[in-house]
PDB file of C-alpha atoms in Angstrom:
ATOM      1  CA  MET A   1     -66.053 187.754 171.488  1.00  0.00           C
ATOM      2  CA  THR A   2     -68.769 187.495 174.088  1.00  0.00           C
ATOM      3  CA  GLN A   3     -71.565 188.605 171.747  1.00  0.00           C
ATOM      4  CA  PRO A   4     -72.045 189.126 168.011  1.00  0.00           C
ATOM      5  CA  PRO A   5     -71.145 192.566 166.684  1.00  0.00           C
ATOM      6  CA  ALA A   6     -73.740 195.219 165.977  1.00  0.00           C
ATOM      7  CA  VAL A   7     -73.162 198.155 163.650  1.00  0.00           C
ATOM      8  CA  THR A   8     -74.663 201.605 163.536  1.00  0.00           C
ATOM      9  CA  ALA A   9     -74.188 204.202 160.831  1.00  0.00           C
ATOM     10  CA  GLN A  10     -75.819 207.598 160.947  1.00  0.00           C
ATOM     11  CA  MET A  11     -76.001 210.803 158.950  1.00  0.00           C
ATOM     12  CA  LEU A  12     -77.724 214.156 159.325  1.00  0.00           C
ATOM     13  CA  ILE A  13     -79.794 214.945 156.250  1.00  0.00           C
ATOM     14  CA  ARG A  14     -81.104 218.465 155.846  1.00  0.00           C
ATOM     15  CA  ARG A  15     -84.615 217.473 154.819  1.00  0.00           C
ATOM     16  CA  PRO A  16     -87.813 216.807 156.833  1.00  0.00           C
ATOM     17  CA  ALA A  17     -88.178 213.367 158.436  1.00  0.00           C
ATOM     18  CA  ALA A  18     -91.196 212.485 156.263  1.00  0.00           C
ATOM     19  CA  GLU A  19     -89.183 213.055 153.085  1.00  0.00           C
ATOM     20  CA  VAL A  20     -86.171 211.100 154.322  1.00  0.00           C
ATOM     21  CA  PHE A  21     -88.397 208.244 155.504  1.00  0.00           C
ATOM     22  CA  GLU A  22     -89.998 208.075 152.046  1.00  0.00           C
ATOM     23  CA  ALA A  23     -86.567 207.943 150.413  1.00  0.00           C
ATOM     24  CA  PHE A  24     -86.017 204.577 152.117  1.00  0.00           C
ATOM     25  CA  ALA A  25     -89.599 203.269 152.019  1.00  0.00           C
ATOM     26  CA  ASP A  26     -90.330 204.122 148.366  1.00  0.00           C
ATOM     27  CA  PRO A  27     -88.196 202.184 145.875  1.00  0.00           C
ATOM     28  CA  ALA A  28     -88.769 204.865 143.227  1.00  0.00           C
ATOM     29  CA  VAL A  29     -86.435 207.029 145.331  1.00  0.00           C
ATOM     30  CA  THR A  30     -84.202 204.373 146.914  1.00  0.00           C
ATOM     31  CA  THR A  31     -83.200 202.993 143.499  1.00  0.00           C
ATOM     32  CA  LYS A  32     -81.575 206.349 142.785  1.00  0.00           C
ATOM     33  CA  PHE A  33     -78.998 205.903 145.561  1.00  0.00           C
ATOM     34  CA  TRP A  34     -78.844 202.252 146.718  1.00  0.00           C
ATOM     35  CA  PHE A  35     -80.185 199.183 144.889  1.00  0.00           C
ATOM     36  CA  THR A  36     -81.269 199.207 141.254  1.00  0.00           C
ATOM     37  CA  LYS A  37     -84.577 197.342 141.442  1.00  0.00           C
ATOM     38  CA  SER A  38     -87.185 196.448 144.065  1.00  0.00           C
ATOM     39  CA  SER A  39     -90.336 194.363 144.005  1.00  0.00           C
ATOM     40  CA  GLY A  40     -92.164 196.778 146.286  1.00  0.00           C
ATOM     41  CA  ARG A  41     -92.399 199.362 149.011  1.00  0.00           C
ATOM     42  CA  LEU A  42     -91.257 198.869 152.606  1.00  0.00           C
ATOM     43  CA  GLU A  43     -94.523 198.625 154.511  1.00  0.00           C
ATOM     44  CA  PRO A  44     -95.725 196.470 157.419  1.00  0.00           C
ATOM     45  CA  GLY A  45     -95.718 192.757 156.553  1.00  0.00           C
ATOM     46  CA  ALA A  46     -94.174 193.237 153.110  1.00  0.00           C
ATOM     47  CA  THR A  47     -91.602 190.858 151.684  1.00  0.00           C
ATOM     48  CA  VAL A  48     -89.659 192.471 148.871  1.00  0.00           C
ATOM     49  CA  THR A  49     -86.659 191.601 146.732  1.00  0.00           C
ATOM     50  CA  TRP A  50     -83.906 194.121 146.203  1.00  0.00           C
ATOM     51  CA  ASP A  51     -81.572 193.753 143.231  1.00  0.00           C
ATOM     52  CA  TRP A  52     -78.170 195.244 142.545  1.00  0.00           C
ATOM     53  CA  GLU A  53     -78.208 194.492 138.829  1.00  0.00           C
ATOM     54  CA  MET A  54     -74.665 195.806 138.247  1.00  0.00           C
ATOM     55  CA  TYR A  55     -73.360 193.076 140.578  1.00  0.00           C
ATOM     56  CA  GLY A  56     -75.858 190.319 139.733  1.00  0.00           C
ATOM     57  CA  VAL A  57     -76.954 189.989 143.376  1.00  0.00           C
ATOM     58  CA  SER A  58     -80.217 190.322 145.238  1.00  0.00           C
ATOM     59  CA  THR A  59     -81.654 189.832 148.691  1.00  0.00           C
ATOM     60  CA  VAL A  60     -85.058 189.341 150.245  1.00  0.00           C
ATOM     61  CA  VAL A  61     -86.218 191.891 152.815  1.00  0.00           C
ATOM     62  CA  THR A  62     -89.033 191.122 155.245  1.00  0.00           C
ATOM     63  CA  VAL A  63     -90.554 194.164 156.918  1.00  0.00           C
ATOM     64  CA  LYS A  64     -91.331 193.490 160.577  1.00  0.00           C
ATOM     65  CA  ASP A  65     -92.629 196.889 161.680  1.00  0.00           C
ATOM     66  CA  VAL A  66     -93.078 200.434 160.393  1.00  0.00           C
ATOM     67  CA  GLU A  67     -93.758 203.613 162.326  1.00  0.00           C
ATOM     68  CA  LYS A  68     -94.529 206.120 159.594  1.00  0.00           C
ATOM     69  CA  ASN A  69     -91.867 208.804 159.259  1.00  0.00           C
ATOM     70  CA  SER A  70     -89.871 207.515 162.245  1.00  0.00           C
ATOM     71  CA  ARG A  71     -88.848 203.831 162.048  1.00  0.00           C
ATOM     72  CA  ILE A  72     -88.540 200.798 159.762  1.00  0.00           C
ATOM     73  CA  LEU A  73     -87.638 197.394 161.201  1.00  0.00           C
ATOM     74  CA  ALA A  74     -86.779 194.592 158.787  1.00  0.00           C
ATOM     75  CA  GLU A  75     -84.843 191.392 158.310  1.00  0.00           C
ATOM     76  CA  TRP A  76     -82.788 190.668 155.205  1.00  0.00           C
ATOM     77  CA  ASP A  77     -80.618 187.976 153.657  1.00  0.00           C
ATOM     78  CA  PRO A  78     -82.617 184.795 154.414  1.00  0.00           C
ATOM     79  CA  GLU A  79     -79.464 182.639 154.054  1.00  0.00           C
ATOM     80  CA  SER A  80     -77.773 184.500 156.929  1.00  0.00           C
ATOM     81  CA  PRO A  81     -80.489 186.772 158.349  1.00  0.00           C
ATOM     82  CA  THR A  82     -79.744 189.972 160.196  1.00  0.00           C
ATOM     83  CA  GLN A  83     -82.077 192.585 161.596  1.00  0.00           C
ATOM     84  CA  LEU A  84     -82.089 196.147 160.269  1.00  0.00           C
ATOM     85  CA  GLU A  85     -83.557 199.162 161.964  1.00  0.00           C
ATOM     86  CA  TRP A  86     -83.768 202.600 160.390  1.00  0.00           C
ATOM     87  CA  ARG A  87     -84.604 205.465 162.743  1.00  0.00           C
ATOM     88  CA  PHE A  88     -85.573 208.877 161.368  1.00  0.00           C
ATOM     89  CA  LEU A  89     -85.030 211.406 164.160  1.00  0.00           C
ATOM     90  CA  PRO A  90     -86.356 214.899 163.411  1.00  0.00           C
ATOM     91  CA  GLY A  91     -84.158 217.832 164.314  1.00  0.00           C
ATOM     92  CA  GLU A  92     -84.311 221.590 164.165  1.00  0.00           C
ATOM     93  CA  GLY A  93     -84.943 223.364 160.894  1.00  0.00           C
ATOM     94  CA  ASP A  94     -86.274 220.395 158.901  1.00  0.00           C
ATOM     95  CA  THR A  95     -83.244 218.201 159.533  1.00  0.00           C
ATOM     96  CA  THR A  96     -83.328 214.449 160.120  1.00  0.00           C
ATOM     97  CA  LEU A  97     -80.768 212.191 161.721  1.00  0.00           C
ATOM     98  CA  VAL A  98     -80.955 208.816 159.972  1.00  0.00           C
ATOM     99  CA  ARG A  99     -79.583 206.017 162.134  1.00  0.00           C
ATOM    100  CA  VAL A 100     -79.234 202.519 160.654  1.00  0.00           C
ATOM    101  CA  THR A 101     -78.457 199.622 162.987  1.00  0.00           C
ATOM    102  CA  GLU A 102     -77.801 196.038 161.913  1.00  0.00           C
ATOM    103  CA  THR A 103     -77.607 193.152 164.383  1.00  0.00           C
ATOM    104  CA  GLY A 104     -77.526 189.365 164.341  1.00  0.00           C
ATOM    105  CA  PHE A 105     -74.326 188.665 162.407  1.00  0.00           C
ATOM    106  CA  ALA A 106     -73.703 184.908 162.410  1.00  0.00           C
ATOM    107  CA  GLY A 107     -70.732 182.654 161.804  1.00  0.00           C
ATOM    108  CA  SER A 108     -67.357 182.452 163.472  1.00  0.00           C
ATOM    109  CA  ALA A 109     -66.070 185.535 165.263  1.00  0.00           C
ATOM    110  CA  ASP A 110     -63.909 186.376 162.246  1.00  0.00           C
ATOM    111  CA  GLN A 111     -66.838 185.936 159.851  1.00  0.00           C
ATOM    112  CA  ALA A 112     -69.241 187.998 161.991  1.00  0.00           C
ATOM    113  CA  VAL A 113     -66.733 190.839 162.365  1.00  0.00           C
ATOM    114  CA  ALA A 114     -65.945 190.836 158.619  1.00  0.00           C
ATOM    115  CA  LYS A 115     -69.673 191.024 157.792  1.00  0.00           C
ATOM    116  CA  ALA A 116     -70.176 193.826 160.310  1.00  0.00           C
ATOM    117  CA  ILE A 117     -67.277 195.872 158.919  1.00  0.00           C
ATOM    118  CA  ASP A 118     -68.574 195.428 155.358  1.00  0.00           C
ATOM    119  CA  SER A 119     -72.063 196.421 156.457  1.00  0.00           C
ATOM    120  CA  MET A 120     -70.840 199.526 158.285  1.00  0.00           C
ATOM    121  CA  GLY A 121     -69.007 200.715 155.174  1.00  0.00           C
ATOM    122  CA  GLY A 122     -71.990 199.960 152.964  1.00  0.00           C
ATOM    123  CA  PHE A 123     -74.505 201.802 155.116  1.00  0.00           C
ATOM    124  CA  THR A 124     -72.189 204.797 155.453  1.00  0.00           C
ATOM    125  CA  MET A 125     -71.927 204.968 151.659  1.00  0.00           C
ATOM    126  CA  VAL A 126     -75.711 204.621 151.241  1.00  0.00           C
ATOM    127  CA  LEU A 127     -76.387 207.394 153.746  1.00  0.00           C
ATOM    128  CA  CYS A 128     -73.925 209.717 151.974  1.00  0.00           C
ATOM    129  CA  ALA A 129     -75.549 208.963 148.615  1.00  0.00           C
ATOM    130  CA  CYS A 130     -79.016 209.599 150.067  1.00  0.00           C
ATOM    131  CA  LYS A 131     -77.818 212.887 151.564  1.00  0.00           C
ATOM    132  CA  ALA A 132     -76.401 214.029 148.215  1.00  0.00           C
ATOM    133  CA  LEU A 133     -79.643 213.176 146.440  1.00  0.00           C
ATOM    134  CA  LEU A 134     -82.054 214.740 148.939  1.00  0.00           C
ATOM    135  CA  GLU A 135     -80.031 217.843 149.758  1.00  0.00           C
ATOM    136  CA  GLN A 136     -78.407 218.621 146.413  1.00  0.00           C
ATOM    137  CA  GLY A 137     -80.241 216.542 143.798  1.00  0.00           C
ATOM    138  CA  VAL A 138     -76.970 214.788 142.945  1.00  0.00           C
ATOM    139  CA  LEU A 139     -76.878 211.127 141.885  1.00  0.00           C
ATOM    140  CA  LEU A 140     -73.512 209.940 143.225  1.00  0.00           C
ATOM    141  CA  ASN A 141     -73.687 206.352 141.906  1.00  0.00           C
ATOM    142  CA  ALA A 142     -71.571 205.525 144.968  1.00  0.00           C
ATOM    143  CA  VAL A 143     -72.913 201.986 145.351  1.00  0.00           C
ATOM    144  CA  GLY A 144     -72.454 201.182 141.666  1.00  0.00           C
ATOM    145  CA  ASP A 145     -68.932 202.605 141.668  1.00  0.00           C
ATOM    146  CA  ALA A 146     -67.845 200.818 144.867  1.00  0.00           C
ATOM    147  CA  HIS A 147     -66.710 197.670 143.040  1.00  0.00           C
ATOM    148  CA  PRO A 148     -65.919 198.641 139.444  1.00  0.00           C
ATOM    149  CA  THR A 149     -64.784 196.006 137.002  1.00  0.00           C
ATOM    150  CA  GLY A 150     -61.276 195.998 135.584  1.00  0.00           C
ATOM    151  CA  PHE A 151     -59.398 196.729 138.806  1.00  0.00           C
ATOM    152  CA  GLY A 152     -58.662 193.182 139.989  1.00  0.00           C
ATOM    153  CA  ASP A 153     -59.585 191.926 143.407  1.00  0.00           C
TER     154      ASP A 153
END
């Protein structure tokens, strides 16, 4: 590899950009489709903790920049930090293209690629769960059901 991998996942959500932006910025909404608990809202300068209680894991997220209704830039996982950027691109008829990009994967080439692949799958699942919630009012529990107990490794 000549440079670390970067991943992008995106999904069209048939809701206005302001509503989709709030779904990621406001933990009261995000906890319905991604993590189970948050110490606060994603806003400029905030440092928040996200918990996935079903897995007993958490991470710290540091918000670097916010452009209301259009962009959130953050860093997460202080032990192996990567940069996250959410873009909320308005389309016709109250649609929004959500594009999530993660960069800065560290470690050996094999480790960086494995982290990138895992991240790509995770963000794709999160975007699908967000879409189901905002468009149809359906709670998929996709993140919670991704690694169920009782099925071995």
